[in-house]
CSV table of C-alpha atoms and ligand atoms in Angstrom, one decimal:
chain,number,residue,atom,x,y,z
A,1,UNK,CA,63.9,14.9,-33.3
A,2,UNK,CA,67.4,15.3,-34.8
A,3,UNK,CA,68.8,12.6,-32.5
A,4,UNK,CA,70.5,9.6,-34.1
A,5,UNK,CA,67.6,7.5,-32.9
A,6,UNK,CA,65.1,9.0,-35.2
A,7,UNK,CA,67.5,8.3,-38.1
A,8,UNK,CA,67.9,4.6,-37.2
A,9,UNK,CA,64.2,4.1,-36.9
A,10,UNK,CA,63.4,5.3,-40.4
A,11,UNK,CA,63.8,1.9,-42.1
A,12,UNK,CA,61.1,0.6,-39.8
A,13,UNK,CA,58.5,3.2,-40.8
A,14,UNK,CA,56.1,0.4,-41.9
A,15,UNK,CA,56.1,-0.7,-38.2
A,16,UNK,CA,55.0,2.8,-37.2
A,17,UNK,CA,52.2,2.6,-39.7
A,18,UNK,CA,51.1,-0.7,-38.2
A,19,UNK,CA,51.2,0.8,-34.7
A,20,UNK,CA,49.3,3.8,-35.9
A,21,UNK,CA,46.5,1.6,-37.3
A,22,UNK,CA,46.2,-0.2,-33.9
A,23,UNK,CA,46.1,3.1,-32.0
A,24,UNK,CA,43.6,4.4,-34.4
A,25,UNK,CA,41.2,1.5,-33.8
A,26,UNK,CA,41.9,1.7,-30.0
A,27,UNK,CA,40.9,5.4,-29.9
A,28,UNK,CA,37.9,4.8,-32.2
A,29,UNK,CA,36.7,2.1,-29.9
A,30,UNK,CA,37.2,4.3,-26.8
A,31,UNK,CA,35.0,7.1,-28.2
A,32,UNK,CA,32.2,4.6,-29.1
A,33,UNK,CA,32.2,2.7,-25.8
A,34,UNK,CA,30.7,4.3,-22.8
A,35,UNK,CA,33.1,5.4,-20.1
A,36,UNK,CA,32.7,3.0,-17.2
A,37,UNK,CA,32.0,5.5,-14.4
A,38,UNK,CA,29.3,7.1,-16.6
A,39,UNK,CA,27.8,3.6,-17.0
A,40,UNK,CA,28.1,2.9,-13.3
A,41,UNK,CA,26.3,6.1,-12.3
A,42,UNK,CA,23.2,5.5,-14.4
A,43,UNK,CA,20.1,6.6,-12.5
A,44,UNK,CA,18.2,3.7,-11.0
A,45,UNK,CA,14.7,3.2,-9.8
A,46,UNK,CA,13.6,1.8,-6.5
A,47,UNK,CA,9.9,0.8,-6.5
A,48,UNK,CA,7.9,1.7,-9.5
A,49,UNK,CA,8.2,5.5,-9.5
A,50,UNK,CA,11.1,6.9,-7.8
A,51,UNK,CA,14.3,7.7,-9.8
A,52,UNK,CA,17.4,7.6,-7.7
A,53,UNK,CA,20.2,9.9,-9.0
A,54,UNK,CA,22.8,12.3,-7.7
A,55,UNK,CA,23.2,13.3,-4.8
A,56,UNK,CA,21.4,10.0,-3.8
A,57,UNK,CA,22.8,6.6,-4.6
A,58,UNK,CA,21.6,3.0,-3.8
A,59,UNK,CA,23.9,1.3,-1.4
A,60,UNK,CA,24.7,-2.2,-2.6
A,61,UNK,CA,23.4,-1.5,-6.1
A,62,UNK,CA,25.5,1.5,-7.1
A,63,UNK,CA,29.0,2.7,-6.5
A,64,UNK,CA,29.3,5.1,-3.6
A,65,UNK,CA,31.2,7.6,-5.8
A,66,UNK,CA,27.9,8.1,-7.7
A,67,UNK,CA,26.5,10.2,-4.8
A,68,UNK,CA,27.3,12.2,-1.7
A,69,UNK,CA,28.3,10.3,1.5
A,70,UNK,CA,25.2,11.1,3.5
A,71,UNK,CA,22.8,10.3,0.7
A,72,UNK,CA,23.1,6.6,0.5
A,73,UNK,CA,19.8,4.9,0.5
A,74,UNK,CA,18.8,1.2,0.7
A,75,UNK,CA,16.2,-0.3,-1.6
A,76,UNK,CA,14.4,-2.4,0.9
A,77,UNK,CA,11.8,-4.7,-0.7
A,78,UNK,CA,11.2,-2.0,-3.4
A,79,UNK,CA,10.8,0.6,-0.7
A,80,UNK,CA,13.5,3.3,-0.8
A,81,UNK,CA,14.7,3.8,2.8
A,82,UNK,CA,16.9,6.6,4.2
A,83,UNK,CA,18.5,6.2,7.6
A,84,UNK,CA,18.8,9.6,9.4
A,85,UNK,CA,20.4,9.7,12.9
A,86,UNK,CA,19.8,6.0,13.5
A,87,UNK,CA,16.1,5.9,12.4
A,88,UNK,CA,14.7,4.6,9.1
A,89,UNK,CA,12.5,6.7,6.9
A,90,UNK,CA,10.6,5.8,3.7
A,91,UNK,CA,11.3,8.1,0.8
A,92,UNK,CA,7.9,9.0,-0.5
A,93,UNK,CA,9.1,11.4,-3.2
A,94,UNK,CA,12.2,13.3,-4.2
A,95,UNK,CA,11.9,16.7,-5.8
A,96,UNK,CA,15.2,17.2,-7.5
A,97,UNK,CA,14.1,20.6,-8.9
A,98,UNK,CA,13.9,22.2,-5.5
A,99,UNK,CA,16.3,19.9,-3.6
A,100,UNK,CA,13.8,18.5,-1.2
A,101,UNK,CA,12.2,15.2,-0.4
A,102,UNK,CA,9.1,13.8,1.4
A,103,UNK,CA,9.8,11.2,4.1
A,104,UNK,CA,7.7,9.1,6.4
A,105,UNK,CA,8.5,7.1,9.4
A,106,UNK,CA,9.3,3.5,8.3
A,107,UNK,CA,7.6,2.2,11.4
A,108,UNK,CA,4.2,3.6,10.2
A,109,UNK,CA,4.4,1.1,7.4
A,110,UNK,CA,5.6,-1.8,9.4
A,111,UNK,CA,3.8,-1.5,12.7
A,112,UNK,CA,0.2,-0.9,13.5
A,113,UNK,CA,1.2,1.3,16.5
A,114,UNK,CA,4.2,3.3,15.3
A,115,UNK,CA,4.7,5.6,18.1
A,116,UNK,CA,8.0,7.6,17.8
A,117,UNK,CA,10.2,7.6,20.9
A,118,UNK,CA,12.9,9.9,19.7
A,119,UNK,CA,12.9,13.5,18.3
A,120,UNK,CA,14.4,13.6,14.8
A,121,UNK,CA,17.7,15.5,15.0
A,122,UNK,CA,19.2,16.8,11.8
A,123,UNK,CA,22.5,18.1,13.2
A,124,UNK,CA,25.5,16.8,11.3
A,125,UNK,CA,23.2,15.9,8.4
A,126,UNK,CA,22.9,17.7,5.0
A,127,UNK,CA,19.1,17.9,5.7
A,128,UNK,CA,16.9,20.7,7.0
A,129,UNK,CA,13.3,21.2,7.9
A,130,UNK,CA,11.3,23.5,5.6
A,131,UNK,CA,9.0,26.3,6.9
A,132,UNK,CA,5.8,24.4,6.0
A,133,UNK,CA,6.6,21.5,8.3
A,134,UNK,CA,4.6,21.3,11.5
A,135,UNK,CA,4.6,18.8,14.4
A,136,UNK,CA,2.4,16.1,15.8
A,137,UNK,CA,3.2,15.9,19.5
A,138,UNK,CA,3.3,12.7,21.3
A,139,UNK,CA,2.9,12.5,25.1
A,140,UNK,CA,3.6,9.2,26.9
A,141,UNK,CA,2.7,7.8,30.3
A,142,UNK,CA,0.6,10.7,31.6
A,143,UNK,CA,-1.1,10.3,34.9
A,144,UNK,CA,-3.9,12.8,34.0
A,145,UNK,CA,-6.6,11.8,31.5
A,146,UNK,CA,-6.3,13.9,28.4
A,147,UNK,CA,-9.3,15.7,26.9
A,148,UNK,CA,-11.0,13.7,24.1
A,149,UNK,CA,-11.3,16.7,21.8
A,150,UNK,CA,-8.3,17.4,19.7
A,151,UNK,CA,-6.3,14.4,20.8
A,152,UNK,CA,-5.5,10.9,19.4
A,153,UNK,CA,-5.3,8.3,22.1
A,154,UNK,CA,-2.6,5.8,21.8
A,155,UNK,CA,-2.7,2.3,23.1
A,156,UNK,CA,0.7,1.2,24.1
A,157,UNK,CA,-0.3,-2.4,24.4
A,158,UNK,CA,-0.9,-2.3,28.1
A,159,UNK,CA,-4.7,-1.8,28.5
A,160,UNK,CA,-4.4,-2.2,32.3
A,161,UNK,CA,-1.9,0.6,32.8
A,162,UNK,CA,-3.3,3.6,34.7
A,163,UNK,CA,-1.2,5.9,32.5
A,164,UNK,CA,-2.4,7.6,29.3
A,165,UNK,CA,-0.5,8.2,26.1
A,166,UNK,CA,-1.8,10.5,23.3
A,167,UNK,CA,-0.9,12.6,20.3
A,168,UNK,CA,-2.1,16.2,19.5
A,169,UNK,CA,-1.4,18.8,16.9
A,170,UNK,CA,-1.4,21.9,19.1
A,171,UNK,CA,-0.4,22.5,22.7
A,172,UNK,CA,-3.2,25.1,22.7
A,173,UNK,CA,-5.7,22.3,22.8
A,174,UNK,CA,-4.3,21.4,26.1
A,175,UNK,CA,-4.4,24.7,28.0
A,176,UNK,CA,-6.1,23.1,31.0
A,177,UNK,CA,-4.1,20.0,30.9
A,178,UNK,CA,-1.0,19.4,33.0
A,179,UNK,CA,1.6,18.1,30.6
A,180,UNK,CA,3.9,17.7,33.6
A,181,UNK,CA,1.9,14.6,34.4
A,182,UNK,CA,3.5,12.9,31.4
A,183,UNK,CA,6.8,11.0,31.6
A,184,UNK,CA,8.1,11.9,28.2
A,185,UNK,CA,7.2,13.7,24.9
A,186,UNK,CA,8.3,13.5,21.3
A,187,UNK,CA,7.8,15.9,18.4
A,188,UNK,CA,7.1,14.1,15.1
A,189,UNK,CA,7.5,16.4,12.0
A,190,UNK,CA,4.6,16.5,9.7
A,191,UNK,CA,3.9,18.3,6.4
A,192,UNK,CA,0.2,18.2,5.6
A,193,UNK,CA,-0.7,18.4,1.9
A,194,UNK,CA,-3.7,20.6,1.3
A,195,UNK,CA,-7.0,18.7,1.3
A,196,UNK,CA,-6.0,16.1,3.9
A,197,UNK,CA,-8.8,15.6,6.4
A,198,UNK,CA,-6.8,14.9,9.5
A,199,UNK,CA,-9.7,14.4,11.9
A,200,UNK,CA,-10.9,11.4,9.9
A,201,UNK,CA,-7.5,9.8,10.2
A,202,UNK,CA,-5.8,8.0,13.0
A,203,UNK,CA,-2.2,8.9,14.0
A,204,UNK,CA,-0.8,6.0,11.9
A,205,UNK,CA,-2.3,7.3,8.8
A,206,UNK,CA,-1.2,10.9,9.8
A,207,UNK,CA,2.4,9.7,10.2
A,208,UNK,CA,2.2,8.2,6.7
A,209,UNK,CA,1.6,11.7,5.3
A,210,UNK,CA,5.2,12.4,6.2
A,211,UNK,CA,7.2,15.6,6.2
A,212,UNK,CA,9.5,17.5,3.9
A,213,UNK,CA,13.2,18.1,4.2
A,214,UNK,CA,15.4,20.1,1.9
A,215,UNK,CA,19.1,19.2,1.4
A,216,UNK,CA,22.4,21.0,0.7
A,217,UNK,CA,24.6,19.3,-1.9
A,218,UNK,CA,26.7,20.3,-4.9
A,219,UNK,CA,24.4,21.1,-7.8
A,220,UNK,CA,24.4,18.6,-10.7
A,221,UNK,CA,22.1,20.5,-13.0
A,222,UNK,CA,24.8,21.9,-15.3
A,223,UNK,CA,26.5,18.5,-15.6
A,224,UNK,CA,23.2,16.7,-16.2
A,225,UNK,CA,22.1,19.4,-18.8
A,226,UNK,CA,25.2,18.6,-20.7
A,227,UNK,CA,24.4,14.8,-20.7
A,228,UNK,CA,26.7,13.9,-17.8
A,229,UNK,CA,26.3,12.2,-14.5
A,230,UNK,CA,27.7,13.7,-11.3
A,231,UNK,CA,29.9,11.8,-8.8
A,232,UNK,CA,33.2,12.0,-7.0
A,233,UNK,CA,36.7,11.1,-7.8
A,234,UNK,CA,39.1,11.1,-4.8
A,235,UNK,CA,36.6,13.2,-2.9
A,236,UNK,CA,36.6,15.7,-5.7
A,237,UNK,CA,33.2,16.6,-7.4
A,238,UNK,CA,33.3,15.6,-11.1
A,239,UNK,CA,31.1,15.2,-14.1
A,240,UNK,CA,31.2,11.7,-15.7
A,241,UNK,CA,30.5,11.9,-19.4
A,242,UNK,CA,30.2,9.4,-22.2
A,243,UNK,CA,33.9,9.8,-23.2
A,244,UNK,CA,35.6,10.7,-20.0
A,245,UNK,CA,35.6,12.6,-16.7
A,246,UNK,CA,35.3,16.4,-16.7
A,247,UNK,CA,35.4,18.9,-13.9
A,248,UNK,CA,32.1,20.6,-14.5
A,249,UNK,CA,30.2,19.7,-17.6
A,250,UNK,CA,30.6,17.6,-20.7
A,251,UNK,CA,30.8,20.7,-22.9
A,252,UNK,CA,33.6,22.6,-21.4
A,253,UNK,CA,36.2,22.7,-18.6
A,254,UNK,CA,39.5,20.9,-18.5
A,255,UNK,CA,39.3,17.1,-18.5
A,256,UNK,CA,40.8,15.5,-15.5
A,257,UNK,CA,43.8,13.3,-15.9
A,258,UNK,CA,42.5,10.9,-13.4
A,259,UNK,CA,41.8,7.4,-14.7
A,260,UNK,CA,44.4,5.0,-16.0
A,261,UNK,CA,42.4,4.8,-19.2
A,262,UNK,CA,42.8,8.5,-19.7
A,263,UNK,CA,46.5,8.3,-19.0
A,264,UNK,CA,46.9,5.7,-21.8
A,265,UNK,CA,44.8,7.9,-24.0
A,266,UNK,CA,47.2,10.7,-23.6
A,267,UNK,CA,50.2,8.5,-24.4
A,268,UNK,CA,48.4,7.3,-27.6
A,269,UNK,CA,47.8,10.9,-28.6
A,270,UNK,CA,51.5,11.8,-28.2
A,271,UNK,CA,52.5,8.9,-30.4
A,272,UNK,CA,50.0,10.0,-33.1
A,273,UNK,CA,51.4,13.5,-32.9
A,274,UNK,CA,54.9,12.2,-33.2
A,275,UNK,CA,54.0,10.4,-36.4
A,276,UNK,CA,52.6,13.4,-38.1
F,1,NAG,C1,3.4,6.1,-8.6
F,1,NAG,O1,2.9,7.4,-9.1
F,1,NAG,C2,1.4,7.4,-9.1
F,1,NAG,C3,1.0,8.7,-9.7
F,1,NAG,O2,1.9,9.8,-9.4
F,1,NAG,C4,0.9,7.2,-7.7
F,1,NAG,O3,-0.5,7.2,-7.8
F,1,NAG,C5,1.4,5.8,-7.2
F,1,NAG,O4,0.9,5.7,-5.8
F,1,NAG,C6,2.9,5.8,-7.2
F,1,NAG,N1,3.3,4.4,-6.9
F,1,NAG,C7,4.2,4.2,-5.9
F,1,NAG,C8,4.6,2.8,-5.7
F,1,NAG,O5,4.8,5.1,-5.3
F,2,NAG,C1,20.7,3.2,10.8
F,2,NAG,O1,22.1,3.2,10.5
F,2,NAG,C2,22.9,2.8,11.7
F,2,NAG,C3,24.3,2.9,11.3
F,2,NAG,O2,24.6,3.7,10.3
F,2,NAG,C4,22.5,1.5,12.2
F,2,NAG,O3,23.2,1.2,13.4
F,2,NAG,C5,21.0,1.4,12.5
F,2,NAG,O4,20.6,0.1,12.8
F,2,NAG,C6,20.2,1.9,11.3
F,2,NAG,N1,18.8,2.0,11.7
F,2,NAG,C7,17.9,1.1,11.3
F,2,NAG,C8,16.6,1.3,11.9
F,2,NAG,O5,18.2,0.2,10.6
F,3,NAG,C1,9.4,21.2,-3.9
F,3,NAG,O1,8.4,21.0,-4.8
F,3,NAG,C2,7.4,20.0,-4.4
F,3,NAG,C3,6.5,19.7,-5.6
F,3,NAG,O2,6.1,20.9,-6.2
F,3,NAG,C4,6.7,20.5,-3.2
F,3,NAG,O3,5.7,19.5,-2.8
F,3,NAG,C5,7.7,20.7,-2.1
F,3,NAG,O4,7.0,21.2,-0.9
F,3,NAG,C6,8.7,21.7,-2.5
F,3,NAG,N1,9.8,21.8,-1.5
F,3,NAG,C7,10.0,22.9,-0.9
F,3,NAG,C8,11.2,22.9,0.1
F,3,NAG,O5,9.4,24.0,-1.2
F,4,NAG,C1,5.9,4.2,30.1
F,4,NAG,O1,5.9,3.5,31.3
F,4,NAG,C2,6.3,2.1,31.1
F,4,NAG,C3,6.1,1.4,32.5
F,4,NAG,O2,6.0,2.3,33.5
F,4,NAG,C4,7.7,2.0,30.6
F,4,NAG,O3,8.0,0.7,30.4
F,4,NAG,C5,7.7,2.8,29.3
F,4,NAG,O4,9.1,2.8,28.8
F,4,NAG,C6,7.3,4.2,29.4
F,4,NAG,N1,7.2,4.8,28.1
F,4,NAG,C7,7.7,6.0,27.8
F,4,NAG,C8,7.6,6.5,26.4
F,4,NAG,O5,8.1,6.7,28.7
F,5,NAG,C1,-9.9,25.9,30.3
F,5,NAG,O1,-10.5,26.1,31.5
F,5,NAG,C2,-11.2,27.4,31.6
F,5,NAG,C3,-11.7,27.6,33.0
F,5,NAG,O2,-12.4,26.4,33.5
F,5,NAG,C4,-12.3,27.4,30.6
F,5,NAG,O3,-13.0,28.6,30.6
F,5,NAG,C5,-11.7,27.1,29.2
F,5,NAG,O4,-12.8,27.0,28.2
F,5,NAG,C6,-10.9,25.9,29.2
F,5,NAG,N1,-10.3,25.8,27.9
F,5,NAG,C7,-10.3,24.6,27.1
F,5,NAG,C8,-9.6,24.7,25.8
F,5,NAG,O5,-10.9,23.7,27.5
F,6,NAG,C1,11.9,16.0,22.3
F,6,NAG,O1,12.0,17.5,22.3
F,6,NAG,C2,11.3,18.1,23.3
F,6,NAG,C3,11.4,19.6,23.0
F,6,NAG,O2,12.7,20.0,22.9
F,6,NAG,C4,11.7,17.7,24.7
F,6,NAG,O3,10.9,18.4,25.7
F,6,NAG,C5,11.6,16.2,24.8
F,6,NAG,O4,12.1,15.8,26.1
F,6,NAG,C6,12.3,15.5,23.7
F,6,NAG,N1,12.1,14.1,23.8
F,6,NAG,C7,13.0,13.1,23.9
F,6,NAG,C8,12.5,11.7,23.9
F,6,NAG,O5,14.2,13.4,23.8
F,7,NAG,C1,-5.6,3.4,11.4
F,7,NAG,O1,-6.5,3.2,10.3
F,7,NAG,C2,-6.2,2.2,9.4
F,7,NAG,C3,-7.1,2.3,8.2
F,7,NAG,O2,-8.4,2.7,8.6
F,7,NAG,C4,-6.2,0.8,10.1
F,7,NAG,O3,-5.8,-0.2,9.2
F,7,NAG,C5,-5.2,0.9,11.3
F,7,NAG,O4,-5.3,-0.3,12.0
F,7,NAG,C6,-5.5,2.0,12.2
F,7,NAG,N1,-4.5,2.1,13.2
F,7,NAG,C7,-4.7,2.4,14.5
F,7,NAG,C8,-3.5,2.5,15.4
F,7,NAG,O5,-5.8,2.6,14.9
F,8,NAG,C1,16.2,24.7,3.4
F,8,NAG,O1,15.2,25.4,4.1
F,8,NAG,C2,15.7,26.3,5.1
F,8,NAG,C3,14.4,26.8,5.8
F,8,NAG,O2,13.6,27.5,4.9
F,8,NAG,C4,16.5,27.4,4.4
F,8,NAG,O3,17.0,28.3,5.4
F,8,NAG,C5,17.6,26.8,3.7
F,8,NAG,O4,18.3,27.8,2.9
F,8,NAG,C6,17.1,25.7,2.7
F,8,NAG,N1,18.2,25.1,2.1
F,8,NAG,C7,18.3,24.8,0.8
F,8,NAG,C8,19.6,24.2,0.4
F,8,NAG,O5,17.5,25.1,0.0
């Protein structure tokens, strides 16, 4: 500060004061206005009830950095839809408190005969079946007639076919039946809520009950508890807060010198310090 420059600037002190006033109002404005990533990652609803927040994000309505890559959902005619291994599932409920969600096959809502033709595979997804999930088995194109008891018959649209297709809960019901007479089979996951009377339902209604998956993702609870919203910055997990971006929570932890806005903020701060 003893350089000749600081001496030559002294006559222009009033200019510094002017600059200081501008900086003061810029900083004051920044603290009042909401940080743009915080705004962008505001939780949204899809349909009347379901709140979509981290790790989920609505593709086309929210920035992808507001959630984790595999958790993008589409809000399709007010129905939240998750696409897992090339199949669409309706999200019936999300339980953020225990990181799980209830899904149902989208076809059960669109189609009067929603027979699944593929097994749901969860490899390379962040989702997992939970222990209370069971299966509804589907067998297609069987040459032997299935027993009436304990099975749901499926009409595949071809009434004149001499093949049978059906669904059943337990293979034990079919001890005397030759499953080898069927051309293909599919296991549809199901998580029956207590009180459901399955025998009074047809398989479309049963598929609408859906199943539960849990998920593995970085926890947002500490960031949310501090008033923040989670997201990613250059693939790094961060906590967006009203003022700026933090590493973990809005209360503590180093702020990240990430955004351009923040870099300008630091420059302003150093000028203010220089003036004091
Ligand atoms: C909203 O929640 C209520 C009560 O939890 C439920 O009865 C209703 O079916 C839900 N509506 C939708 C569209 O999911
Ligand atoms: C699911 O997503 C894949 C690509 O990510 C797409 O090809 C497929 O059509 C989607 N499935 C449905 C039923 O929309
Ligand atoms: C999470 O909680 C909900 C509501 O209490 C429950 O229906 C669901 O089965 C739970 N998920 C797991 C994985 O236990
Ligand atoms: C059942 O057989 C019909 C005609 O033989 C065929 O078109 C259909 O794909 C088969 N379905 C399954 C699920 O194997
Ligand atoms: C299977 O066949 C055996 C012998 O005919 C019979 O005793 C048994 O009750 C049958 N089981 C079922 C589930 O129909
Ligand atoms: C579904 O999984 C079962 C059991 O692993 C298997 O026998 C069946 O062939 C699979 N179905 C299809 C359509 O891949
Ligand atoms: C299942 O039951 C519902 C309601 O009773 C009915 O609208 C639907 O057509 C039935 N579906 C099949 C495949 O029987
Ligand atoms: C999901 O459920 C499976 C089966 O119970 C369990 O092994 C796994 O730890 C759970 N994952 C999470 C993130 O809760």
